């Protein structure tokens, strides 16, 4: 997986290779599950996200934004 430059993920310090374990208190099962959970989260809300990075659990705070602002033209 990759992280697009200047995307919400990049601004939240998510790095290539991070595995999302938890988002806003929800244990993440797979990519589709994460997409659904993020999609149901109110835009503007700051949430806690736990990622597995280089054999460590890292806690990040991310702000949910409108995805359409970052889709390629």
Coordinates of N, CA, C and O in Angstrom, one line a residue:
X1 N 0.8 -1.2 0.0 CA 0.0 0.0 0.0 C 0.9 1.2 0.0 O 2.0 1.2 0.5
X2 N 0.3 2.3 -0.5 CA 1.1 3.5 -0.6 C 0.3 4.7 0.1 O -0.9 4.6 0.3
X3 N 1.0 5.8 0.3 CA 0.4 7.0 0.9 C 0.6 8.1 -0.1 O 1.8 8.5 -0.4
X4 N -0.4 8.7 -0.6 CA -0.3 9.8 -1.6 C 0.2 11.1 -0.9 O -0.4 11.4 0.2
X5 N 1.1 11.8 -1.5 CA 1.7 13.0 -0.9 C 0.5 14.0 -0.8 O -0.3 14.2 -1.6
X6 N 0.5 14.8 0.3 CA -0.4 15.8 0.7 C -1.9 15.3 0.9 O -2.8 16.0 1.0
X7 N -2.0 14.0 1.0 CA -3.3 13.4 1.3 C -3.6 13.4 2.8 O -2.7 13.7 3.6
X8 N -4.9 13.2 3.2 CA -5.2 13.2 4.6 C -4.3 12.2 5.4 O -3.9 12.4 6.5
X9 N -4.1 11.0 4.7 CA -3.2 10.0 5.4 C -1.8 10.5 5.6 O -1.2 10.3 6.7
X10 N -1.3 11.1 4.6 CA 0.1 11.7 4.7 C 0.2 12.7 5.8 O 1.1 12.8 6.6
X11 N -0.9 13.6 5.9 CA -0.9 14.6 6.9 C -1.0 14.0 8.3 O -0.6 14.6 9.3
X12 N -1.6 12.9 8.4 CA -1.8 12.2 9.7 C -0.6 11.3 10.1 O -0.6 10.7 11.1
X13 N 0.5 11.4 9.2 CA 1.7 10.7 9.5 C 1.6 9.2 9.3 O 2.4 8.4 9.8
X14 N 0.7 8.8 8.5 CA 0.6 7.4 8.1 C 1.7 7.1 7.1 O 1.9 7.9 6.2
X15 N 2.3 6.0 7.2 CA 3.4 5.7 6.3 C 3.2 4.4 5.5 O 2.4 3.6 5.9
X16 N 3.8 4.3 4.4 CA 3.7 3.1 3.5 C 4.1 1.9 4.4 O 5.1 1.9 5.1
X17 N 3.3 0.9 4.3 CA 3.6 -0.3 5.1 C 2.8 -0.4 6.4 O 2.8 -1.5 7.0
X18 N 2.3 0.7 6.9 CA 1.5 0.7 8.1 C 0.3 -0.2 7.9 O -0.4 -0.2 6.9
X19 N 0.0 -1.0 9.0 CA -1.2 -1.8 9.0 C -2.2 -1.2 10.0 O -1.8 -1.1 11.2
X20 N -3.4 -0.8 9.5 CA -4.3 -0.2 10.5 C -5.0 -1.3 11.3 O -5.6 -2.2 10.8
X21 N -4.8 -1.2 12.6 CA -5.4 -2.2 13.5 C -6.7 -1.7 14.1 O -7.6 -2.5 14.2
X22 N -6.8 -0.4 14.4 CA -8.0 0.1 15.0 C -8.2 1.5 14.5 O -7.3 2.3 14.3
X23 N -9.5 1.9 14.3 CA -9.9 3.2 13.8 C -11.1 3.6 14.7 O -12.2 3.0 14.6
X24 N -11.0 4.7 15.4 CA -12.1 5.2 16.2 C -12.7 4.2 17.1 O -13.9 4.1 17.3
X25 N -11.9 3.3 17.7 CA -12.4 2.3 18.6 C -12.8 1.0 17.9 O -13.2 0.0 18.6
X26 N -12.9 1.0 16.6 CA -13.3 -0.2 15.9 C -12.1 -1.0 15.4 O -11.2 -0.5 14.8
X27 N -12.0 -2.3 15.8 CA -10.9 -3.2 15.3 C -11.2 -3.4 13.8 O -12.2 -3.8 13.4
X28 N -10.1 -3.2 13.0 CA -10.3 -3.3 11.6 C -10.0 -4.7 11.1 O -8.9 -5.3 11.4
X29 N -10.9 -5.2 10.3 CA -10.8 -6.6 9.8 C -10.0 -6.7 8.5 O -9.2 -7.6 8.2
X30 N -10.2 -5.7 7.6 CA -9.5 -5.6 6.3 C -9.7 -4.3 5.6 O -10.3 -3.4 6.2
X31 N -9.1 -4.1 4.5 CA -9.2 -2.8 3.8 C -10.7 -2.3 3.6 O -11.0 -1.1 3.8
X32 N -11.5 -3.2 3.1 CA -12.9 -2.8 2.9 C -13.6 -2.4 4.2 O -14.4 -1.4 4.1
X33 N -13.3 -3.0 5.3 CA -13.9 -2.7 6.6 C -13.5 -1.3 6.9 O -14.3 -0.4 7.4
X34 N -12.2 -1.0 6.8 CA -11.7 0.4 7.1 C -12.3 1.4 6.2 O -12.8 2.5 6.8
X35 N -12.5 1.2 5.0 CA -13.1 2.1 4.1 C -14.6 2.4 4.5 O -15.0 3.6 4.5
X36 N -15.3 1.4 4.9 CA -16.7 1.5 5.4 C -16.7 2.4 6.7 O -17.5 3.3 6.8
X37 N -15.9 2.0 7.6 CA -15.8 2.7 8.9 C -15.5 4.2 8.7 O -16.2 5.1 9.2
X38 N -14.5 4.5 7.9 CA -14.2 5.9 7.6 C -15.3 6.6 6.9 O -15.7 7.7 7.2
X39 N -16.0 5.9 6.0 CA -17.1 6.5 5.2 C -18.3 6.8 6.1 O -19.0 7.8 5.8
X40 N -18.4 6.1 7.2 CA -19.6 6.4 8.2 C -19.2 7.4 9.2 O -20.0 7.8 10.1
X41 N -17.9 7.9 9.2 CA -17.4 8.8 10.2 C -17.7 10.2 9.8 O -17.5 10.6 8.6
X42 N -18.2 11.1 10.7 CA -18.5 12.5 10.3 C -17.2 13.2 9.9 O -16.2 13.2 10.6
X43 N -17.4 13.9 8.8 CA -16.3 14.7 8.3 C -15.9 15.8 9.3 O -16.8 16.4 9.9
X44 N -14.7 16.0 9.6 CA -14.2 16.9 10.6 C -13.9 16.3 11.9 O -13.2 16.9 12.7
X45 N -14.4 15.1 12.2 CA -14.1 14.5 13.5 C -12.6 14.0 13.6 O -12.1 13.5 12.6
X46 N -12.0 14.2 14.7 CA -10.7 13.7 15.0 C -10.9 12.4 15.7 O -11.6 12.3 16.7
X47 N -10.2 11.4 15.2 CA -10.3 10.0 15.8 C -8.9 9.5 16.1 O -7.9 9.9 15.5
X48 N -8.9 8.5 16.9 CA -7.7 7.8 17.3 C -7.5 6.6 16.4 O -8.5 5.9 16.1
X49 N -6.4 6.4 15.9 CA -6.1 5.2 15.0 C -4.8 4.6 15.5 O -3.9 5.2 15.8
X50 N -4.9 3.2 15.5 CA -3.7 2.5 15.9 C -3.2 1.7 14.7 O -4.0 1.1 14.0
X51 N -1.9 1.9 14.4 CA -1.3 1.2 13.3 C -0.1 0.3 13.8 O 0.5 0.6 14.8
X52 N 0.1 -0.7 13.0 CA 1.3 -1.6 13.3 C 2.4 -1.2 12.3 O 2.2 -1.2 11.1
X53 N 3.5 -0.7 12.9 CA 4.6 -0.2 12.1 C 5.9 -0.7 12.6 O 6.3 -0.4 13.8
X54 N 6.6 -1.4 11.8 CA 8.0 -1.9 12.2 C 8.0 -2.6 13.5 O 8.8 -2.2 14.4
X55 N 7.1 -3.5 13.7 CA 7.0 -4.3 14.9 C 6.5 -3.6 16.2 O 6.7 -4.0 17.3
X56 N 5.9 -2.4 16.0 CA 5.4 -1.6 17.1 C 4.0 -1.1 16.8 O 3.6 -0.9 15.7
X57 N 3.2 -1.0 17.9 CA 1.9 -0.3 17.7 C 2.1 1.2 17.9 O 2.7 1.6 18.9
X58 N 1.6 1.9 17.0 CA 1.7 3.4 17.0 C 0.3 4.0 17.1 O -0.6 3.6 16.3
X59 N 0.0 4.9 18.0 CA -1.3 5.6 18.0 C -1.2 7.0 17.3 O -0.3 7.7 17.6
X60 N -2.1 7.2 16.4 CA -2.1 8.5 15.7 C -3.5 9.1 15.9 O -4.5 8.4 16.2
X61 N -3.5 10.4 15.8 CA -4.8 11.1 15.8 C -5.0 11.7 14.4 O -4.1 12.3 13.8
X62 N -6.1 11.3 13.8 CA -6.4 11.7 12.4 C -7.7 12.5 12.3 O -8.6 12.3 13.1
X63 N -7.8 13.4 11.4 CA -9.0 14.2 11.1 C -9.6 13.7 9.9 O -9.0 13.6 8.8
X64 N -10.9 13.3 9.9 CA -11.6 12.8 8.8 C -12.0 13.9 7.9 O -12.5 14.9 8.4
X65 N -11.7 13.8 6.6 CA -12.0 14.8 5.6 C -12.8 14.2 4.5 O -13.0 13.0 4.4
X66 N -13.4 15.1 3.7 CA -14.2 14.7 2.6 C -13.3 14.1 1.5 O -12.4 14.8 1.0
X67 N -13.4 12.8 1.3 CA -12.5 12.1 0.3 C -12.5 12.6 -1.1 O -11.5 12.6 -1.8
X68 N -13.7 13.2 -1.5 CA -13.7 13.7 -2.9 C -12.8 14.8 -3.1 O -12.4 15.1 -4.3
X69 N -12.3 15.5 -2.1 CA -11.3 16.6 -2.2 C -10.0 16.1 -2.7 O -9.1 16.8 -3.1
X70 N -9.7 14.8 -2.5 CA -8.4 14.2 -2.8 C -8.4 13.2 -3.9 O -7.4 12.5 -4.1
X71 N -9.5 13.0 -4.6 CA -9.5 12.1 -5.7 C -8.9 12.6 -6.9 O -9.0 13.8 -7.2
X72 N -8.1 11.8 -7.7 CA -7.5 12.3 -8.9 C -8.4 12.8 -9.9 O -9.5 12.3 -10.0
X73 N -8.0 13.9 -10.6 CA -8.9 14.5 -11.6 C -8.9 13.7 -12.9 O -8.0 13.0 -13.2

